[in-house]
Tab-separated table of C-alpha atoms and ligand atoms in Angstrom:
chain	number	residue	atom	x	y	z
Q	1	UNK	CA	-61.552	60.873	24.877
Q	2	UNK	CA	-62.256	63.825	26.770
Q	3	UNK	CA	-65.553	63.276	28.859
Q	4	UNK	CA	-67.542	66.524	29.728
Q	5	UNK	CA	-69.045	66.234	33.668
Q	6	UNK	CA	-72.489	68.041	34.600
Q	7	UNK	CA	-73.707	67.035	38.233
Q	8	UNK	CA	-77.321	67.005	38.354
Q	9	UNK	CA	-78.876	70.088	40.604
Q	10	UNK	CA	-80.928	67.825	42.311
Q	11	UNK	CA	-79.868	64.772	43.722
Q	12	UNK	CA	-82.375	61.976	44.318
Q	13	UNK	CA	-82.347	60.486	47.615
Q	14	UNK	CA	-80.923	57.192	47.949
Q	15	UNK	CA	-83.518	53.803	48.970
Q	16	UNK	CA	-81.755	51.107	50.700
Q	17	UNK	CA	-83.960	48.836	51.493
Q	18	UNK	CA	-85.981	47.065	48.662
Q	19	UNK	CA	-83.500	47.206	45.792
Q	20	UNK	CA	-84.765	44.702	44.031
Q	21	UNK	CA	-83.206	44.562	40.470
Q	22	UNK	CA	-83.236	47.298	37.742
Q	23	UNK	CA	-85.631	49.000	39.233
Q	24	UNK	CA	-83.804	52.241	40.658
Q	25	UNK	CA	-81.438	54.162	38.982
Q	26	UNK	CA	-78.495	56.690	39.795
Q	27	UNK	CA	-78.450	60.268	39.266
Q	28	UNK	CA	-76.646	60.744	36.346
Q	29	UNK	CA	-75.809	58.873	32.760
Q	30	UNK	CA	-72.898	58.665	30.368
Q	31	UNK	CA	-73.492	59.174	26.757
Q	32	UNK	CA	-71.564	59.502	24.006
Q	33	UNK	CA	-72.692	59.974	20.159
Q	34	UNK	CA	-71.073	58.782	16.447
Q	35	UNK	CA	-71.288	59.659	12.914
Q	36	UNK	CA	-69.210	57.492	10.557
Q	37	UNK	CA	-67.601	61.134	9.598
Q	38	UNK	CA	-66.708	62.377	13.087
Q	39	UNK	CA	-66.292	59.200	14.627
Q	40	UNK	CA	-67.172	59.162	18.755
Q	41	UNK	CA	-67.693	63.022	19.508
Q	42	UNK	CA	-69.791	64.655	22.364
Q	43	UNK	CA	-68.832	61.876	25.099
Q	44	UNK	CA	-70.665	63.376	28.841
Q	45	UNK	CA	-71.858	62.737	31.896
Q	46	UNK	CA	-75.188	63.875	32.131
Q	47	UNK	CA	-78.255	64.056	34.690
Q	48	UNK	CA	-80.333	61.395	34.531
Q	49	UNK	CA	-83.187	61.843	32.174
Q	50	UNK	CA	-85.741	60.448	28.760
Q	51	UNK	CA	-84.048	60.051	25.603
Q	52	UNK	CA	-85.456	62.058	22.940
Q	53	UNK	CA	-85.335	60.185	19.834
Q	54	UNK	CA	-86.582	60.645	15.911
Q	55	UNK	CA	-89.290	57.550	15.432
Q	56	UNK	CA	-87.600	56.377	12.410
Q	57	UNK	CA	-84.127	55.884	14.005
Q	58	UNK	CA	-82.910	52.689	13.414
Q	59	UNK	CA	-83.120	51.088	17.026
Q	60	UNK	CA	-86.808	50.756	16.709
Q	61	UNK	CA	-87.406	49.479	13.260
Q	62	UNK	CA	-84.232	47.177	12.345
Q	63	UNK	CA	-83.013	46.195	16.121
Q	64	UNK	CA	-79.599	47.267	15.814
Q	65	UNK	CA	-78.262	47.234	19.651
Q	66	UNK	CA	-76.443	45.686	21.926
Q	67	UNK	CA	-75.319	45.979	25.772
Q	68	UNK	CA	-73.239	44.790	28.508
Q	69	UNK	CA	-74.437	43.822	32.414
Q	70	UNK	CA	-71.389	44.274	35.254
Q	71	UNK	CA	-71.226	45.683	38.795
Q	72	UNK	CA	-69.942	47.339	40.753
Q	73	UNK	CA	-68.920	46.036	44.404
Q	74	UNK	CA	-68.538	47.883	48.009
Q	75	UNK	CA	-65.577	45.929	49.132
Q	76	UNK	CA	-65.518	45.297	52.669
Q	77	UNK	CA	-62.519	48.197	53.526
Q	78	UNK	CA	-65.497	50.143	52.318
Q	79	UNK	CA	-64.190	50.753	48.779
Q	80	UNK	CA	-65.630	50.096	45.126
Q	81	UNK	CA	-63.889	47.922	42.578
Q	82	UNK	CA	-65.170	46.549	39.555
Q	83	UNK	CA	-64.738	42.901	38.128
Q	84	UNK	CA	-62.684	42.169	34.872
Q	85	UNK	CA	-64.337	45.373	33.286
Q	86	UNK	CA	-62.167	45.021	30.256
Q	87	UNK	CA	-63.501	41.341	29.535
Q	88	UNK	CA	-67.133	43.616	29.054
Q	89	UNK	CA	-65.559	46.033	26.840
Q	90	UNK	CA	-63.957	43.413	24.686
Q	91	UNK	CA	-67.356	41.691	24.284
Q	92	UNK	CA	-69.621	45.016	23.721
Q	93	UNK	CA	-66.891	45.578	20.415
Q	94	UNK	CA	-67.566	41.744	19.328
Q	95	UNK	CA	-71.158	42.240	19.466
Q	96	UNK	CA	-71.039	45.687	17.646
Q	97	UNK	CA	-69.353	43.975	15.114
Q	98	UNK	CA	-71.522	41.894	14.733
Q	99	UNK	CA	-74.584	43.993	14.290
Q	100	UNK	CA	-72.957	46.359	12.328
Q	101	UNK	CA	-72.831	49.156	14.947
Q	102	UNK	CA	-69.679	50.896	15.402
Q	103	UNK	CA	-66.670	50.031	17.647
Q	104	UNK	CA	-65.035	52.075	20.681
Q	105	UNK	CA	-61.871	52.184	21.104
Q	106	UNK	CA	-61.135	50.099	24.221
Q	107	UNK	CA	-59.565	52.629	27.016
Q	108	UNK	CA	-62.457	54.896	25.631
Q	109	UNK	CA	-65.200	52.649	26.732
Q	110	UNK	CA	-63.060	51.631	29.579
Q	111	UNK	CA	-62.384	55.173	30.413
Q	112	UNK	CA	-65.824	55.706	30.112
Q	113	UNK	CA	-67.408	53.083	32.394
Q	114	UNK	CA	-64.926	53.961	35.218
Q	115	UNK	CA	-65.666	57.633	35.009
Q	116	UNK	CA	-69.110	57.248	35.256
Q	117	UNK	CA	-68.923	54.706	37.817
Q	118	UNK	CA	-66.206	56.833	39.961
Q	119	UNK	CA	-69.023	59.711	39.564
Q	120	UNK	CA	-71.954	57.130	40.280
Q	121	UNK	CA	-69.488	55.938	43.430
Q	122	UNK	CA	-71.934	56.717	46.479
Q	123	UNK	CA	-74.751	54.521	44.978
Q	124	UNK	CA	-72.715	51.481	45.345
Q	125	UNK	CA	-74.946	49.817	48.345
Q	126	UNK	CA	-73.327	48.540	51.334
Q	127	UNK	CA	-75.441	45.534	52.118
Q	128	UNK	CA	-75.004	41.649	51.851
Q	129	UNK	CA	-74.782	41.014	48.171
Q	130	UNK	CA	-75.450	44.522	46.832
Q	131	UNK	CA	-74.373	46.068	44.362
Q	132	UNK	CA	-74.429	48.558	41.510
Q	133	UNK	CA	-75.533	47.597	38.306
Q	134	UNK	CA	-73.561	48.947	35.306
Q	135	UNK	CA	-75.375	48.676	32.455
Q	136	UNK	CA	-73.580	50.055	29.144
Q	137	UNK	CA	-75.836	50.138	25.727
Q	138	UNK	CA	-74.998	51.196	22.118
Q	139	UNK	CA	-77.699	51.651	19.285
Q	140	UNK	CA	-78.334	53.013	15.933
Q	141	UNK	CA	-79.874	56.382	15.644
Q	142	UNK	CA	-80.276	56.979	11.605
Q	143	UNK	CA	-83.057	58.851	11.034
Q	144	UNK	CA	-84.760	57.297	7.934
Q	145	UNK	CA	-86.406	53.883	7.035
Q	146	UNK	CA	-83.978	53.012	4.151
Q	147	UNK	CA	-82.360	49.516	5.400
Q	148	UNK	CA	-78.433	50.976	5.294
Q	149	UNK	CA	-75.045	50.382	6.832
Q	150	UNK	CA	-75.225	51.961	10.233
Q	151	UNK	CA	-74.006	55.353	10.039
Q	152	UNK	CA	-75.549	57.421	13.338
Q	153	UNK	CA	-75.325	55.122	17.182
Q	154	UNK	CA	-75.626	56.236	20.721
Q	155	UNK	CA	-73.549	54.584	23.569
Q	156	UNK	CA	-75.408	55.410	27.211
Q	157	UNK	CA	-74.403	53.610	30.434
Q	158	UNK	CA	-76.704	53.784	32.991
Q	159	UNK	CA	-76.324	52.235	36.726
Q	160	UNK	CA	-79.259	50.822	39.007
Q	161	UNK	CA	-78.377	50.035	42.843
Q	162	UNK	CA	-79.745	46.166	42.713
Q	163	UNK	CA	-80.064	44.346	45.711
Q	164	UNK	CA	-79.015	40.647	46.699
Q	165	UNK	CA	-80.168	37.932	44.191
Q	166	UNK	CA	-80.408	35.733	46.950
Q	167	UNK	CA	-82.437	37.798	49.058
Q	168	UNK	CA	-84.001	34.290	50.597
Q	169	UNK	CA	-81.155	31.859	50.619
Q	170	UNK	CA	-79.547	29.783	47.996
Q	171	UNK	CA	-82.583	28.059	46.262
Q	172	UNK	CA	-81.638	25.611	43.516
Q	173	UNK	CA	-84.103	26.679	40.359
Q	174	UNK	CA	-86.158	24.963	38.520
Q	175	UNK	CA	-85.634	24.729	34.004
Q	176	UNK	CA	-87.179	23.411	31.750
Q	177	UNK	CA	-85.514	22.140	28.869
Q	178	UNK	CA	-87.120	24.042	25.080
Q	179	UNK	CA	-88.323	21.838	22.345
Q	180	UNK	CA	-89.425	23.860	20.272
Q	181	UNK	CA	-88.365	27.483	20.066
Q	182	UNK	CA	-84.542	28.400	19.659
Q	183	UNK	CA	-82.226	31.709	20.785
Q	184	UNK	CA	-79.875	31.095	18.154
Q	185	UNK	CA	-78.060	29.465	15.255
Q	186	UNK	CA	-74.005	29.678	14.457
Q	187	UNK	CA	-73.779	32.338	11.951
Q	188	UNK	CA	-76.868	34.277	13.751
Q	189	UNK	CA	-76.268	36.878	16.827
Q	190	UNK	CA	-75.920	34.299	19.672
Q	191	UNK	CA	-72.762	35.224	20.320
Q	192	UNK	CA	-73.481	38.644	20.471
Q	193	UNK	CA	-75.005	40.355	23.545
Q	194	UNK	CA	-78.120	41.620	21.843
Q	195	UNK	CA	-81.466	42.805	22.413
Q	196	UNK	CA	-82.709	40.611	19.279
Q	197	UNK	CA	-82.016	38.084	21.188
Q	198	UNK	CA	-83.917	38.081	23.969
Q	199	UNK	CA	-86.924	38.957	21.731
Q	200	UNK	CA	-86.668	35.327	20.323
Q	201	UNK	CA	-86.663	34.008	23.756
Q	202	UNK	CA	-89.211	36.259	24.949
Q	203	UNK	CA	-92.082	33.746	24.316
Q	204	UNK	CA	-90.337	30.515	25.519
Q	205	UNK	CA	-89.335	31.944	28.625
Q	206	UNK	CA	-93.276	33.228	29.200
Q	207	UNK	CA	-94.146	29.290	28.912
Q	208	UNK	CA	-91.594	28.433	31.376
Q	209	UNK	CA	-92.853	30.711	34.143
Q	210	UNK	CA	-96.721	29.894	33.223
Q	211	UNK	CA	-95.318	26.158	34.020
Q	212	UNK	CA	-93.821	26.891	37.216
Q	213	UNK	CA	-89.999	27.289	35.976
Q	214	UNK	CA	-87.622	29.880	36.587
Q	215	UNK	CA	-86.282	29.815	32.728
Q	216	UNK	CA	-85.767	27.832	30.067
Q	217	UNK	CA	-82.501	25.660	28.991
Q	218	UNK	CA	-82.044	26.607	25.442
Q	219	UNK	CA	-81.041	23.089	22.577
Q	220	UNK	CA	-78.738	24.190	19.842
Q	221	UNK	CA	-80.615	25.672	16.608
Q	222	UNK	CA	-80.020	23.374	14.322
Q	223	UNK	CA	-80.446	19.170	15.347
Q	224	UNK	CA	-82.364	20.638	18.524
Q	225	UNK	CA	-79.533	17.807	19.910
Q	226	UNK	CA	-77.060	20.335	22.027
Q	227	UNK	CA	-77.215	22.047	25.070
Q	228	UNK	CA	-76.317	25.807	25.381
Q	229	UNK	CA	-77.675	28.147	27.895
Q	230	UNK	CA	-80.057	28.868	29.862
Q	231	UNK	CA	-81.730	32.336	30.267
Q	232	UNK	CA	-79.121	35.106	30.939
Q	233	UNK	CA	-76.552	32.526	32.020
Q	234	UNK	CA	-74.072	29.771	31.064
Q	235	UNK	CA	-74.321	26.025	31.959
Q	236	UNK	CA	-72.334	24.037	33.789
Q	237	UNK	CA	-72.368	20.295	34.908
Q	238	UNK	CA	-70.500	17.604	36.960
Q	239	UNK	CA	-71.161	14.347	36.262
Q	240	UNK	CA	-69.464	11.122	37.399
Q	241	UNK	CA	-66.877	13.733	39.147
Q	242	UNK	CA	-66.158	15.459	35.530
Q	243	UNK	CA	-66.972	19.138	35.235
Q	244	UNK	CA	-68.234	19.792	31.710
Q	245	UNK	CA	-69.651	22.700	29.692
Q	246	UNK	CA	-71.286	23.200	26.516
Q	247	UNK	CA	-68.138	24.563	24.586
Q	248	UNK	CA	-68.528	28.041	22.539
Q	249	UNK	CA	-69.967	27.002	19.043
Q	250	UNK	CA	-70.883	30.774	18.357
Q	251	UNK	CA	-74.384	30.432	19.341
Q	252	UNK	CA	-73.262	31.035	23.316
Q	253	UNK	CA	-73.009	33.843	24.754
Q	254	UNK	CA	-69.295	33.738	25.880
Q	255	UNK	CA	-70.170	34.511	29.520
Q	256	UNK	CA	-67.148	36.151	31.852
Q	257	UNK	CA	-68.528	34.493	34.860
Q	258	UNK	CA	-67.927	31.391	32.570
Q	259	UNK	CA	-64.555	32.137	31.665
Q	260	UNK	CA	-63.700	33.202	35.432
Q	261	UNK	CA	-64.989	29.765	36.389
Q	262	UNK	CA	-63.081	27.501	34.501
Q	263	UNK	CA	-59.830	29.555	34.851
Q	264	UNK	CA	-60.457	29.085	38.589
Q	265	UNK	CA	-61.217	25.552	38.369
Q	266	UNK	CA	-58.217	24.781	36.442
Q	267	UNK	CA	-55.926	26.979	39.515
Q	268	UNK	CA	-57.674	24.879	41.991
Q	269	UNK	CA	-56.164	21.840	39.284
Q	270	UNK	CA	-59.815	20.629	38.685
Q	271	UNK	CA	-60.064	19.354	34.984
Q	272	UNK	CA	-62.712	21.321	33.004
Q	273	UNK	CA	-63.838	20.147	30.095
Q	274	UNK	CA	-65.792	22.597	27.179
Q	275	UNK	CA	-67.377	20.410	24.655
Q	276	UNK	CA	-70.508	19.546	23.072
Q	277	UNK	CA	-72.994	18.066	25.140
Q	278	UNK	CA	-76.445	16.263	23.899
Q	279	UNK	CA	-79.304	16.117	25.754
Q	280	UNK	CA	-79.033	12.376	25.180
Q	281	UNK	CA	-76.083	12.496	27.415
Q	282	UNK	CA	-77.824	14.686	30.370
Q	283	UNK	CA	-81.055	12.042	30.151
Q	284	UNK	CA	-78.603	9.400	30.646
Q	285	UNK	CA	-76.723	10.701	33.477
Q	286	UNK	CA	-79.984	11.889	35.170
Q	287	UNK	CA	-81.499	8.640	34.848
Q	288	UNK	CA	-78.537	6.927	36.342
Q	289	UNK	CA	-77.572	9.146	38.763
Q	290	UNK	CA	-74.596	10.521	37.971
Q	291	UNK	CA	-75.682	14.150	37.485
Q	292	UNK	CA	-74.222	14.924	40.530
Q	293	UNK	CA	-74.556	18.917	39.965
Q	294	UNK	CA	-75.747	21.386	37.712
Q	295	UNK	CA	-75.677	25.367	37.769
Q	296	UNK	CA	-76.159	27.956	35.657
Q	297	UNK	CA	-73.928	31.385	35.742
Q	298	UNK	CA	-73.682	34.914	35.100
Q	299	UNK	CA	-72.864	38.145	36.796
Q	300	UNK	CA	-76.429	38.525	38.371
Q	301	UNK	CA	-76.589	35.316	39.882
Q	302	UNK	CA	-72.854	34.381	40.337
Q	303	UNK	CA	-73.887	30.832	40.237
Q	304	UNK	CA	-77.718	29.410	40.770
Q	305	UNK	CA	-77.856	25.629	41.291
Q	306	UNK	CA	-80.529	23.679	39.170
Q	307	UNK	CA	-82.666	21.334	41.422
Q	308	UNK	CA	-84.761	19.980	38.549
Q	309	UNK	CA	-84.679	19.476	35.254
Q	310	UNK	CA	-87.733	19.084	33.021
Q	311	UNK	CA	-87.588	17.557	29.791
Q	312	UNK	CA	-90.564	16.053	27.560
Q	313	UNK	CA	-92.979	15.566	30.376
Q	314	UNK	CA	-90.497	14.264	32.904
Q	315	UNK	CA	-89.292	16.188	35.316
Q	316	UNK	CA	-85.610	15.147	37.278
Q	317	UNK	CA	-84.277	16.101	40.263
Q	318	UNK	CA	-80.395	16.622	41.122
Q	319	UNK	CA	-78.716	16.440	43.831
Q	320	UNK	CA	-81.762	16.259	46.209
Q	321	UNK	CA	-82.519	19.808	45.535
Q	322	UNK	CA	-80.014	21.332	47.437
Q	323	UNK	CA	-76.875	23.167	46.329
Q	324	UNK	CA	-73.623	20.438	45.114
Q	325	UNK	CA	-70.587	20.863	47.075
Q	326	UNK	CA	-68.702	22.657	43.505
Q	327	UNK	CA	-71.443	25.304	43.004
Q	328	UNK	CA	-70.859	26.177	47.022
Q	329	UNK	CA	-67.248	26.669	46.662
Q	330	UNK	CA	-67.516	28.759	43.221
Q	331	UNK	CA	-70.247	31.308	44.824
Q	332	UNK	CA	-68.190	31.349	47.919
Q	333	UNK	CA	-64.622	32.021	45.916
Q	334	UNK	CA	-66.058	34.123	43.745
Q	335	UNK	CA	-68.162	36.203	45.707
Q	336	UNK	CA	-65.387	36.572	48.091
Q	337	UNK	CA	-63.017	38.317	45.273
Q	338	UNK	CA	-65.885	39.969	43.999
Q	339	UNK	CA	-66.694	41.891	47.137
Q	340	UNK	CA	-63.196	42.062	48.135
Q	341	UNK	CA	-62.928	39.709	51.326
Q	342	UNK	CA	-59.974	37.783	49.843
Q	343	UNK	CA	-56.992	38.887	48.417
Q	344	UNK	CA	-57.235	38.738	43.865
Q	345	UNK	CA	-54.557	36.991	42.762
Q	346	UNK	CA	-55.710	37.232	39.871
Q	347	UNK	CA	-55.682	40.407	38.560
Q	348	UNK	CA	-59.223	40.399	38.147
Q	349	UNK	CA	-60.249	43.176	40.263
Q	350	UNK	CA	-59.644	47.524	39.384
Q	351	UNK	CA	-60.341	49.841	42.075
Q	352	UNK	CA	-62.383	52.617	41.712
Q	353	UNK	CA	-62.047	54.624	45.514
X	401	LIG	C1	-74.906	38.132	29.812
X	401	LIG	C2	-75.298	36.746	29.447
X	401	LIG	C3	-74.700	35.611	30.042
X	401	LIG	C4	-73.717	35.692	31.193
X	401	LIG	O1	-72.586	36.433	30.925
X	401	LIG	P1	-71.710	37.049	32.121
X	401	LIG	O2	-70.647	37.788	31.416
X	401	LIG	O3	-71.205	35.914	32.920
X	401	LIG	O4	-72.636	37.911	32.905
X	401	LIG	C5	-75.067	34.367	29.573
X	401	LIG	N1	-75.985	34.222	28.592
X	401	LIG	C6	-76.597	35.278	28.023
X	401	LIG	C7	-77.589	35.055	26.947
X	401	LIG	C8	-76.275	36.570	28.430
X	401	LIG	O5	-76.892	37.619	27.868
């Protein structure tokens, strides 16, 4: 894939203090277009700019699209790397499969998201916990009502400079565990990193935060019986010294900070178990103190330790609030490759500069 470069004539000037998250965004964006005839023509690097789009394409009527979240990281030499990229580029083809939107070849999108970030390179911040947001998106663009196979999509990545989650220290959150509304069934999209998704869990989520919680631990579609995520991340557990996580059903998001996480356990010879695990279960722990942690994670948090836990008017608190010994060591270990201040040996890292 040959990827056409044209630097913007006006560069914006770059805010470093205030990042917050999402909020900003780089000079310039990668896009690429696809017919089902051509295949993936037209792939550039563009300025910046609105989307012009016909009203009846796709995106807006039927919800076909998809995206990926990853970073970018100034490494303390003063460098950029990136963190398992080819883990997001795996996942963005599962989910277009899944929505019927067309696949990339993967050192295309690879290609892609390392060009773009290589030309995006002097946005990467420099302070504690920065970092540039990568965010890749694909959607369908046919220009008629007619429900049909896809046969028109759009791939953009854009990049917003986002600053530390933890601007004010390592707070443990607050959930609240969802009765009532669902993300997803097996069969459905919850695999899938979709927009339609987060449209179902628009409304629980807006309950959460009118009752004081950060977001909302999602119970499997189905017997309402299973935990599986919470929010934008994955859940994790340790209870009576056993680290345990809901295991992927196909209603999970199959988070990398997830996978990263339990391969690192298992070097570090902790046992890690993936399985399915009721709500009965966490109740019973809780009330007899064993729930000795419990975080959620994802690549915007890294890790975020749950302090309480509220479930059918009770509310239950872990670990005395405060952040488990586990959840310390897998911010600090991961963080540390992340950023570069230990050596990867891994693998897990590429180099941009
Ligand atoms: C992106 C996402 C996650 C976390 O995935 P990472 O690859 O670790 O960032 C978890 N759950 C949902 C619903 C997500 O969209």
């Amino acid at each position: 894939m040959e990827i056409k470069i044209t630097k913007t004539k006006v560069p914006k000037e770059k805010q470093t203090k205030n990042l917050g998250f999402g909020k900003l965004f780089t000079d310039h964006m990668f896009m690429a277009d696809y017919n089902r005839q051509k295949g993936w023509y037209n792939a550039r690097i563009v300025p910046f700019e609105n989307l012009t789009l016909n009203p009846a394409s796709t995106v807006f009527h039927y919800g076909a699209e998809i995206f990926e979240g990853m970073k970018a990281y100034r490494r303390a030499d003063g460098g950029v790397q990136m963190f398992r990229p080819i883990e997001n580029v795996r996942r963005m083809n599962n989910s277009a499969e899944r929505l019927g939107l067309p696949l990339m070849p993967e050192e295309d999108m690879l290609k892609a998201i390392l060009t773009f970030v290589e030309c995006e390179k002097e946005w990467v911040p420099y302070g504690e916990g920065e970092s540039l947001y990568i965010r890749p998106f694909l959607f369908g663009t046919d220009e008629h009502l007619g429900v049909h196979s896809i046969e028109n999509a759009l791939f953009i990545i854009i990049a917003s400079p986002s600053g530390s989650y933890y601007a004010e220290g390592i707070n443990p959150v607050k959930i609240m565990i969802e009765d009532q509304d669902v993300r997803a069934v097996r069969g459905g999209t919850g695999y899938a990193k979709c927009g339609g998704n987060y449209a179902a869990a628009t409304r629980a989520g807006e309950k959460a935060e009118k009752l004081g919680f950060t977001q909302v631990l999602w119970l499997d579609g189905v017997e309402r019986k299973y935990i599986e995520e919470v929010g934008a991340m994955n859940v994790m557990m340790k209870i009576n010294g056993e680290i345990i996580t809901p295991m992927l059903t196909g209603s999970i998001l199959p988070g990398i900070t997830r996978k990263s996480i339990i391969e690192l356990l298992k070097s570090k010879g902790y046992r890690v178990t993936e399985r399915k695990i009721s709500i009965d279960e966490i109740i019973d722990a809780l009330e007899k103190g064993q729930m000795e942690e419990f975080w959620g994670c994802g690549t915007a948090a890294v890790v975020s330790p749950v302090g309480e836990l509220y479930y059918e008017g009770k509310t239950y608190v872990i670990n005395d609030n405060k952040i488990g010994e586990t959840t310390q060591m897998l911010y600090d270990t991961l963080t540390d490759l992340q950023w570069g201040r230990t050596a990867d040996e891994f693998g897990w890292t590429v180099k941009i500069d």
